[in-house]
Amino acid sequence: DGGITQSPKYLFRKEGQNVTLSCEQNLNHDAMYWYRQDPGQGLRLIYYSQIVNDFQKGDIAEGYSVSREKKESFPLTVTSAQKNPTAFYLCASRGAPQANYGYTFGSGTRLTVV
Amino acid sequence: AQRVTQPEKLLSVFKGAPVELKCNYSYSGSPELFWYVQYSRQRLQLLLRHISRESIKGFTADLNKGETSFHLKKPFAQEEDSAMYYCALSGRPTSGSRLTFGEGTQLTVNP
């Protein structure tokens, strides 16, 4: 199913809870990304990782954390410090640019705070 | 810093009419530009990229470095083209470069 899988599709979080969104890829891609999609704001980069055991903050990293212990996995934790977590979250991966690989996106997780 | 601007949030045309979705960017180096499309209830997918100089589903886009633009064009719009379109930029030439998106343009093609 496209090589990159996000789960769950829908997630509900109570105030003050941390939740973790899963992203797994079987494309053997080195780089992985997390974006947040809000109406009228496009996609904004939260975190990205170019290689295992390394990651960098994107434009809106506050209130989020990630890990990259395995090449195929890049989970995102939305912490209680994130003030407005309700959004649609997209994970993406990319192979080597010199091979003309584009970015592949998952189908997304919709997070709602209840 | 890299930035992408799509000035139109909404664009509505009639079937058979030409359509142009505007995209402007700012980047100090040599950028890699993309157009992504998101049809209703489907995942975001690559439509085309400037380095391929290809035409996909009748769409073309030319990189204009002088005007720092990468507008998406189609001479005759179809109803199935209705979707959200995102212009995106990636810096080169590093592996795993971050991809910066514009705000998106919702295209509606009316019958």
Short mmCIF file of C-alpha atoms in Angstrom, two decimals:
data_model
loop_
_atom_site.label_atom_id
_atom_site.label_comp_id
_atom_site.label_asym_id
_atom_site.label_seq_id
_atom_site.Cartn_x
_atom_site.Cartn_y
_atom_site.Cartn_z
CA ASP A 1 0.00 0.00 0.00
CA GLY A 2 2.35 2.67 -1.27
CA GLY A 3 5.28 1.52 0.85
CA ILE A 4 4.67 3.87 3.76
CA THR A 5 2.11 3.11 6.44
CA GLN A 6 0.74 5.39 9.11
CA SER A 7 -1.32 4.23 12.05
CA PRO A 8 -3.78 4.72 13.46
CA LYS A 9 -5.94 6.50 10.90
CA TYR A 10 -7.90 8.31 13.62
CA LEU A 11 -6.69 9.09 17.12
CA PHE A 12 -8.37 10.80 20.03
CA ARG A 13 -6.41 12.31 22.86
CA LYS A 14 -7.49 13.68 26.19
CA GLU A 15 -6.06 16.91 27.51
CA GLY A 16 -2.69 16.32 29.16
CA GLN A 17 -1.98 13.01 27.48
CA ASN A 18 0.94 12.11 25.27
CA VAL A 19 0.17 10.10 22.14
CA THR A 20 2.43 8.44 19.60
CA LEU A 21 1.76 8.26 15.88
CA SER A 22 3.36 5.43 13.95
CA CYS A 23 5.10 5.70 10.57
CA GLU A 24 6.69 2.69 8.89
CA GLN A 25 8.21 2.42 5.41
CA ASN A 26 9.51 -0.55 3.45
CA LEU A 27 11.06 1.50 0.65
CA ASN A 28 14.56 1.43 2.10
CA HIS A 29 14.51 5.23 2.16
CA ASP A 30 17.07 7.05 4.27
CA ALA A 31 15.13 10.25 4.92
CA MET A 32 11.81 10.52 6.73
CA TYR A 33 9.63 13.51 7.60
CA TRP A 34 6.65 14.51 9.70
CA TYR A 35 4.28 17.24 8.54
CA ARG A 36 1.23 18.81 10.04
CA GLN A 37 -1.61 19.79 7.70
CA ASP A 38 -4.08 22.48 8.74
CA PRO A 39 -6.70 24.11 6.50
CA GLY A 40 -5.35 27.23 4.81
CA GLN A 41 -1.81 26.68 6.12
CA GLY A 42 -0.52 23.98 3.86
CA LEU A 43 1.90 21.44 5.24
CA ARG A 44 4.34 22.50 7.92
CA LEU A 45 7.42 20.50 8.80
CA ILE A 46 7.62 19.21 12.36
CA TYR A 47 10.73 16.99 12.37
CA TYR A 48 12.85 15.17 9.84
CA SER A 49 15.52 12.54 9.87
CA GLN A 50 18.16 11.98 7.22
CA ILE A 51 19.65 8.86 8.73
CA VAL A 52 19.14 6.40 11.57
CA ASN A 53 19.77 7.80 15.06
CA ASP A 54 19.72 11.37 13.78
CA PHE A 55 16.92 13.91 13.40
CA GLN A 56 16.42 17.66 13.13
CA LYS A 57 13.71 20.08 14.15
CA GLY A 58 11.50 21.51 11.48
CA ASP A 59 9.52 24.74 11.61
CA ILE A 60 7.03 23.76 14.34
CA ALA A 61 8.82 21.23 16.56
CA GLU A 62 7.66 22.60 19.91
CA GLY A 63 5.48 20.11 21.75
CA TYR A 64 6.58 17.18 19.60
CA SER A 65 9.30 14.55 19.85
CA VAL A 66 10.60 11.83 17.53
CA SER A 67 13.00 8.92 17.44
CA ARG A 68 14.77 7.10 14.63
CA GLU A 69 16.10 3.85 16.05
CA LYS A 70 15.42 1.89 12.87
CA LYS A 71 15.62 2.92 9.23
CA GLU A 72 12.07 1.89 8.52
CA SER A 73 10.41 3.57 11.51
CA PHE A 74 9.98 7.22 12.52
CA PRO A 75 7.35 7.57 15.28
CA LEU A 76 6.06 10.99 16.33
CA THR A 77 4.99 11.73 19.90
CA VAL A 78 2.59 14.59 20.47
CA THR A 79 3.18 15.70 24.01
CA SER A 80 0.94 17.58 26.42
CA ALA A 81 3.09 20.64 25.74
CA GLN A 82 1.61 20.95 22.26
CA LYS A 83 -1.10 23.58 22.74
CA ASN A 84 -3.13 22.93 19.61
CA PRO A 85 -2.57 19.32 18.58
CA THR A 86 -5.80 18.74 16.68
CA ALA A 87 -4.68 18.35 13.06
CA PHE A 88 -3.95 15.96 10.25
CA TYR A 89 -0.44 14.49 10.43
CA LEU A 90 1.44 13.25 7.39
CA CYS A 91 4.58 11.15 7.30
CA ALA A 92 6.83 11.04 4.24
CA SER A 93 10.03 9.40 3.12
CA ARG A 94 12.56 9.98 0.38
CA GLY A 95 15.29 7.96 -1.24
CA ALA A 96 18.48 9.36 -2.66
CA PRO A 97 17.87 12.55 -4.69
CA GLN A 98 20.47 11.63 -7.25
CA ALA A 99 18.33 8.64 -8.17
CA ASN A 100 15.46 11.02 -8.95
CA TYR A 101 13.34 9.63 -6.17
CA GLY A 102 10.53 11.87 -5.03
CA TYR A 103 8.89 12.00 -1.68
CA THR A 104 6.36 9.30 -0.80
CA PHE A 105 3.57 10.15 1.62
CA GLY A 106 1.53 8.06 3.99
CA SER A 107 -2.24 8.27 4.18
CA GLY A 108 -2.14 10.32 7.36
CA THR A 109 -3.40 10.26 10.94
CA ARG A 110 -6.14 12.59 12.10
CA LEU A 111 -5.61 13.54 15.72
CA THR A 112 -8.41 15.08 17.75
CA VAL A 113 -8.21 16.36 21.30
CA VAL A 114 -11.33 15.60 23.29
CA ALA B 1 15.63 30.12 4.26
CA GLN B 2 13.28 28.64 1.72
CA ARG B 3 9.72 29.78 1.16
CA VAL B 4 6.90 28.88 -1.21
CA THR B 5 3.89 31.07 -1.87
CA GLN B 6 0.66 30.10 -3.59
CA PRO B 7 -1.35 33.32 -3.81
CA GLU B 8 -4.71 31.71 -4.59
CA LYS B 9 -6.35 29.56 -1.92
CA LEU B 10 -9.34 28.85 -4.15
CA LEU B 11 -9.57 28.64 -7.93
CA SER B 12 -12.69 27.81 -9.89
CA VAL B 13 -12.88 27.23 -13.65
CA PHE B 14 -15.25 25.63 -16.10
CA LYS B 15 -14.56 22.35 -17.85
CA GLY B 16 -12.52 22.90 -20.99
CA ALA B 17 -11.12 26.22 -19.86
CA PRO B 18 -7.40 26.79 -19.35
CA VAL B 19 -6.15 26.74 -15.80
CA GLU B 20 -3.02 28.15 -14.17
CA LEU B 21 -2.10 27.62 -10.54
CA LYS B 22 0.51 30.10 -9.42
CA CYS B 23 3.57 29.31 -7.35
CA ASN B 24 6.41 31.63 -6.36
CA TYR B 25 9.42 30.68 -4.31
CA SER B 26 12.42 32.14 -2.56
CA TYR B 27 15.62 30.20 -2.15
CA SER B 28 19.21 31.32 -2.30
CA GLY B 29 20.59 28.23 -4.01
CA SER B 30 19.44 26.01 -6.84
CA PRO B 31 16.03 24.63 -5.92
CA GLU B 32 14.19 21.49 -6.81
CA LEU B 33 10.51 22.24 -7.43
CA PHE B 34 7.52 19.92 -7.26
CA TRP B 35 3.78 19.96 -7.64
CA TYR B 36 1.81 17.60 -5.40
CA VAL B 37 -1.90 16.85 -5.69
CA GLN B 38 -4.38 15.58 -3.12
CA TYR B 39 -7.66 14.27 -4.48
CA SER B 40 -10.59 13.92 -2.13
CA ARG B 41 -9.96 11.15 0.42
CA GLN B 42 -6.69 10.14 -1.18
CA ARG B 43 -3.11 10.54 -0.05
CA LEU B 44 -0.87 13.30 -1.24
CA GLN B 45 0.88 12.27 -4.44
CA LEU B 46 3.53 13.69 -6.71
CA LEU B 47 2.15 15.27 -9.86
CA LEU B 48 5.35 16.46 -11.47
CA ARG B 49 8.84 17.86 -10.78
CA HIS B 50 10.76 20.41 -12.73
CA ILE B 51 13.86 18.29 -13.31
CA SER B 52 11.83 15.75 -15.27
CA ARG B 53 10.31 18.35 -17.61
CA GLU B 54 7.37 16.02 -18.10
CA SER B 55 3.65 16.42 -18.66
CA ILE B 56 1.39 14.48 -16.36
CA LYS B 57 -2.38 14.32 -16.90
CA GLY B 58 -2.00 17.24 -19.30
CA PHE B 59 -0.33 19.46 -16.70
CA THR B 60 2.99 21.18 -17.28
CA ALA B 61 5.10 23.49 -15.16
CA ASP B 62 8.15 25.49 -16.16
CA LEU B 63 10.71 26.78 -13.72
CA ASN B 64 11.31 30.49 -14.30
CA LYS B 65 14.39 31.41 -12.29
CA GLY B 66 14.18 35.06 -13.24
CA GLU B 67 10.68 35.41 -11.82
CA THR B 68 11.26 32.66 -9.21
CA SER B 69 8.05 30.99 -10.28
CA PHE B 70 6.87 27.48 -11.03
CA HIS B 71 3.30 27.89 -12.22
CA LEU B 72 1.21 24.81 -13.04
CA LYS B 73 -0.76 24.95 -16.29
CA LYS B 74 -3.27 22.88 -18.20
CA PRO B 75 -4.86 24.05 -21.45
CA PHE B 76 -8.20 22.29 -20.98
CA ALA B 77 -9.37 21.54 -17.44
CA GLN B 78 -11.37 18.41 -16.66
CA GLU B 79 -13.77 17.79 -13.79
CA GLU B 80 -11.47 15.07 -12.43
CA ASP B 81 -8.76 17.71 -11.97
CA SER B 82 -10.68 19.08 -8.99
CA ALA B 83 -8.33 18.67 -6.03
CA MET B 84 -5.96 20.44 -3.68
CA TYR B 85 -2.65 21.33 -5.29
CA TYR B 86 0.55 22.06 -3.41
CA CYS B 87 3.73 23.56 -4.77
CA ALA B 88 6.85 22.44 -2.92
CA LEU B 89 10.56 23.22 -2.88
CA SER B 90 13.56 21.21 -1.83
CA GLY B 91 17.09 22.52 -1.55
CA ARG B 92 19.80 20.71 -3.49
CA PRO B 93 22.04 18.88 -3.62
CA THR B 94 21.88 17.10 -0.26
CA SER B 95 20.31 13.81 0.55
CA GLY B 96 17.19 14.11 2.65
CA SER B 97 16.69 17.83 2.08
CA ARG B 98 13.62 19.24 3.73
CA LEU B 99 10.60 19.84 1.52
CA THR B 100 8.82 23.16 2.02
CA PHE B 101 5.22 23.46 0.90
CA GLY B 102 3.06 26.35 -0.13
CA GLU B 103 -0.34 26.91 1.46
CA GLY B 104 -2.12 25.04 -1.31
CA THR B 105 -4.73 25.92 -3.93
CA GLN B 106 -8.10 24.21 -4.00
CA LEU B 107 -9.05 23.81 -7.66
CA THR B 108 -12.67 23.24 -8.60
CA VAL B 109 -13.56 22.44 -12.20
CA ASN B 110 -17.24 23.02 -12.84
CA PRO B 111 -19.22 21.15 -15.52
#
